[in-house]
CSV table of C-alpha atoms in Angstrom, one decimal:
chain,number,residue,atom,x,y,z
A,435,GLN,CA,131.8,126.2,110.8
A,436,LEU,CA,129.6,128.5,109.2
A,437,ASP,CA,131.8,131.0,107.3
A,438,ARG,CA,133.4,128.2,106.0
A,439,ALA,CA,130.4,126.3,104.9
A,440,LEU,CA,129.1,129.2,103.4
A,441,GLU,CA,132.7,130.2,101.2
A,442,TYR,CA,131.6,126.8,99.6
A,443,TYR,CA,127.7,127.5,98.6
A,444,ILE,CA,128.6,130.8,97.4
A,445,LYS,CA,130.9,129.2,95.0
A,446,SER,CA,129.0,126.6,94.2
A,447,LYS,CA,126.3,129.5,93.5
A,448,SER,CA,129.2,131.4,91.3
A,449,ILE,CA,129.6,128.1,89.6
A,450,ARG,CA,125.6,127.7,88.3
A,451,ASP,CA,125.4,131.1,87.6
A,452,GLY,CA,127.9,131.3,85.2
A,453,PHE,CA,126.0,127.9,83.7
A,454,GLY,CA,123.2,129.4,83.7
A,455,LEU,CA,121.6,126.8,86.0
A,456,GLN,CA,119.7,129.2,87.7
A,457,ASN,CA,116.2,127.9,87.2
A,458,THR,CA,116.3,124.6,88.7
A,459,ALA,CA,115.6,122.6,92.0
A,460,ASP,CA,119.0,122.1,93.0
A,461,TYR,CA,119.9,125.9,92.9
A,462,ALA,CA,116.7,126.4,94.8
A,463,SER,CA,118.0,123.9,97.3
A,464,LEU,CA,121.5,125.7,97.3
A,465,LEU,CA,119.8,129.3,98.0
A,466,LYS,CA,117.4,127.5,101.2
A,467,ASN,CA,121.3,126.3,102.2
A,468,ILE,CA,122.7,129.6,101.6
A,469,GLY,CA,119.6,130.7,104.2
A,470,VAL,CA,120.3,128.3,106.8
A,471,VAL,CA,123.6,129.4,107.4
A,472,TYR,CA,122.8,133.3,108.2
A,473,ASP,CA,119.8,132.3,109.8
A,474,SER,CA,122.6,130.5,111.9
A,475,LYS,CA,124.6,132.8,111.8
A,476,GLY,CA,122.1,135.5,113.5
A,477,GLN,CA,121.2,137.3,110.3
A,478,PRO,CA,117.6,137.0,109.6
A,479,ASP,CA,117.1,139.4,107.1
A,480,ARG,CA,119.7,138.3,104.9
A,481,ALA,CA,117.9,134.4,105.7
A,482,LEU,CA,114.9,135.8,104.5
A,483,GLU,CA,115.9,136.8,101.7
A,484,TYR,CA,117.4,133.6,99.9
A,485,TYR,CA,114.3,132.0,101.4
A,486,ILE,CA,112.3,133.8,99.6
A,487,LYS,CA,113.9,133.3,96.4
A,488,SER,CA,114.1,129.4,96.9
A,489,LYS,CA,110.2,129.5,97.4
A,490,SER,CA,110.3,131.9,93.8
A,491,ILE,CA,112.3,129.3,91.8
A,492,ARG,CA,110.1,126.5,93.9
A,493,ASP,CA,107.4,128.0,92.6
A,494,GLY,CA,107.9,128.4,88.9
A,495,LEU,CA,109.0,125.1,88.7
A,496,GLY,CA,105.5,124.2,90.2
A,497,LEU,CA,107.4,122.1,93.3
A,498,GLN,CA,104.7,123.4,95.6
A,499,ASN,CA,103.6,120.1,96.7
A,500,THR,CA,107.1,118.3,98.0
A,501,ALA,CA,108.7,117.7,100.9
A,502,GLY,CA,111.6,120.7,100.0
A,503,TYR,CA,108.9,122.9,99.9
A,504,ALA,CA,107.3,122.2,103.5
A,505,ASN,CA,110.6,122.3,104.7
A,506,LEU,CA,111.3,125.8,103.0
A,507,MET,CA,107.7,126.9,104.5
A,508,ASN,CA,108.4,126.0,107.9
A,509,ASN,CA,112.5,127.9,108.0
A,510,ILE,CA,110.8,131.0,106.7
A,511,GLY,CA,108.1,130.7,109.2
A,512,ILE,CA,111.0,130.3,111.9
A,513,VAL,CA,112.3,134.0,110.5
A,514,TYR,CA,109.3,135.4,110.9
A,515,ASP,CA,108.9,133.7,114.8
A,516,SER,CA,112.2,135.0,115.7
A,517,LYS,CA,111.5,138.9,114.2
A,518,GLY,CA,107.9,138.8,116.3
A,519,GLN,CA,105.7,138.5,113.5
A,520,LEU,CA,103.6,135.8,114.7
A,521,ASP,CA,101.1,135.9,112.3
A,522,ARG,CA,103.4,135.7,108.8
A,523,ALA,CA,104.9,132.6,111.2
A,524,LEU,CA,102.1,131.4,111.7
A,525,GLU,CA,100.7,131.4,107.5
A,526,TYR,CA,104.1,130.2,106.6
A,527,TYR,CA,104.1,127.0,109.2
A,528,LEU,CA,100.2,125.8,108.7
A,529,ASN,CA,101.2,126.0,105.0
A,530,SER,CA,103.8,123.6,105.7
A,531,GLN,CA,102.0,121.2,108.0
A,532,SER,CA,99.4,121.3,105.2
A,533,ILE,CA,101.9,119.5,102.8
A,534,ARG,CA,103.2,117.3,105.1
A,535,ASP,CA,99.4,116.4,105.8
A,536,ARG,CA,99.2,115.7,102.0
A,537,LEU,CA,102.3,114.1,101.5
A,538,GLY,CA,101.2,111.5,104.8
A,539,LEU,CA,104.1,113.0,106.4
A,540,GLN,CA,103.3,113.2,109.9
A,541,ASN,CA,105.0,111.0,111.4
A,542,THR,CA,108.4,112.2,111.1
A,543,SER,CA,110.4,113.9,113.6
A,544,GLY,CA,110.6,117.1,110.9
A,545,TYR,CA,106.6,117.0,112.0
A,546,ALA,CA,107.0,116.6,115.4
A,547,GLY,CA,109.5,119.9,115.5
A,548,LEU,CA,106.9,121.8,113.1
A,549,MET,CA,103.9,121.1,115.8
A,550,MET,CA,106.2,122.7,118.6
A,551,ASN,CA,106.8,125.7,116.4
A,552,ILE,CA,103.2,126.3,115.8
A,553,GLY,CA,102.9,125.7,119.6
A,554,ASN,CA,105.0,128.2,120.5
A,555,VAL,CA,103.3,130.4,118.5
A,556,TYR,CA,99.9,130.0,120.1
A,557,ASN,CA,101.0,129.6,123.3
A,558,ILE,CA,103.0,133.1,122.8
A,559,LYS,CA,99.5,134.8,121.5
A,560,GLY,CA,98.0,133.4,124.7
A,561,GLN,CA,96.2,130.8,123.2
A,562,LEU,CA,97.3,128.2,126.0
A,563,ASP,CA,94.6,125.1,124.7
A,564,ARG,CA,95.6,125.7,121.1
A,565,ALA,CA,99.3,125.4,122.5
A,566,LEU,CA,99.0,122.1,124.1
A,567,GLU,CA,96.6,120.4,121.6
A,568,TYR,CA,100.5,120.7,119.0
A,569,TYR,CA,102.5,120.3,121.8
A,570,LEU,CA,100.6,117.0,122.8
A,571,ASN,CA,101.1,116.6,118.9
A,572,ALA,CA,104.8,116.7,118.9
A,573,GLN,CA,105.1,115.1,122.1
A,574,SER,CA,102.8,111.7,121.1
A,575,ILE,CA,105.3,111.5,117.6
A,576,ARG,CA,108.6,112.0,119.0
A,577,ASP,CA,107.5,109.1,121.7
A,578,ARG,CA,106.4,107.1,118.7
A,579,LEU,CA,109.7,107.4,116.9
A,580,GLY,CA,111.5,107.0,119.9
A,581,LEU,CA,113.0,110.7,120.5
A,582,GLN,CA,112.7,111.0,124.1
A,583,ASN,CA,116.4,110.9,125.1
A,584,THR,CA,117.1,114.1,122.7
A,585,ALA,CA,117.8,117.8,123.5
A,586,ASP,CA,115.0,118.8,120.9
A,587,TYR,CA,112.2,116.5,123.6
A,588,ALA,CA,113.9,118.1,126.6
A,589,SER,CA,113.0,121.4,124.8
A,590,LEU,CA,109.5,120.6,124.3
A,591,MET,CA,108.7,119.1,127.9
A,592,TYR,CA,110.2,122.3,129.1
A,593,SER,CA,107.6,124.6,127.0
A,594,MET,CA,104.8,122.4,128.3
A,595,ALA,CA,105.6,122.7,131.9
A,596,MET,CA,105.8,126.3,131.3
A,597,LEU,CA,102.0,126.5,129.7
A,598,TYR,CA,100.8,124.2,132.2
A,599,GLU,CA,102.2,126.6,134.8
A,600,LYS,CA,100.7,129.2,132.8
A,601,GLN,CA,97.3,127.3,133.1
A,602,GLY,CA,97.7,126.8,136.6
A,603,GLN,CA,98.1,123.3,136.9
A,604,ARG,CA,100.6,123.4,139.0
A,605,ASP,CA,101.3,119.3,139.5
A,606,MET,CA,101.4,119.3,135.3
A,607,ALA,CA,104.2,122.2,135.2
A,608,GLY,CA,106.0,120.0,138.0
A,609,ARG,CA,106.1,116.6,136.2
A,610,TYR,CA,107.2,118.0,132.9
A,611,TYR,CA,109.9,120.3,134.8
A,612,ARG,CA,111.3,117.0,136.4
A,613,MET,CA,110.8,115.5,132.8
A,614,THR,CA,112.9,118.2,131.1
A,615,TYR,CA,115.4,117.2,134.0
A,616,ASP,CA,116.0,113.8,133.4
A,617,THR,CA,115.4,114.4,129.2
A,618,CYS,CA,118.4,116.5,129.5
A,619,VAL,CA,120.4,114.1,132.0
A,620,ARG,CA,119.7,111.5,129.5
A,621,ALA,CA,120.7,113.0,126.5
A,622,ASP,CA,124.2,114.4,128.3
A,623,TYR,CA,122.6,118.3,128.0
A,624,SER,CA,124.5,120.1,130.5
A,625,GLY,CA,122.7,123.9,129.5
A,626,GLU,CA,121.8,126.4,132.3
A,627,TRP,CA,117.9,125.0,131.6
A,628,ARG,CA,118.7,121.7,133.1
A,629,ASP,CA,119.7,123.1,136.4
A,630,MET,CA,116.5,125.5,135.6
A,631,ALA,CA,114.3,122.6,135.3
A,632,LEU,CA,115.1,121.1,138.3
A,633,ASN,CA,115.0,123.8,140.6
A,634,ASN,CA,111.4,124.9,139.3
A,635,ALA,CA,110.6,120.8,139.3
A,636,LYS,CA,111.3,121.3,143.1
A,637,ARG,CA,109.8,124.9,143.4
């Protein structure tokens, strides 16, 4: 219920504005949350506007070396990714990775998601070996965390299958397409790409 969420976030912002609480970590988090809603509504430019404001506040407060800042960098990267600005997206993704590495957050689902985002950029840029390196890292993390029965895992398997097919590794591609389908079944996901994965595996 994105419009209801936005209504409450904007009310919260208005109250904080009235109390002069704009230069706080909580306000920065609120702006990020508003950005997430706009991104989910398919308004990436509005999302980016709030993300950048959140970043500016965090920069001023010296909060660059925090998990929240790393998450914000990932979100900004996602927006640039969706706009086709791959180099800008990669810049923010790698910044997010650097922060998470310093904080020892490599063994988390968020880090796995970030690895997939970076892999996707390298994939689109045609740097398939680099992309596979990040995909395999994402898979390893999700395996360790027991996250194999999720739609996110299925999405990763599908991306890896397509990459292997690009490389001409048809056996590996078929294996990962089948893993995609099996994961979708376990995750009770019935979207159209579940059947696409099965058809590709058979092919």
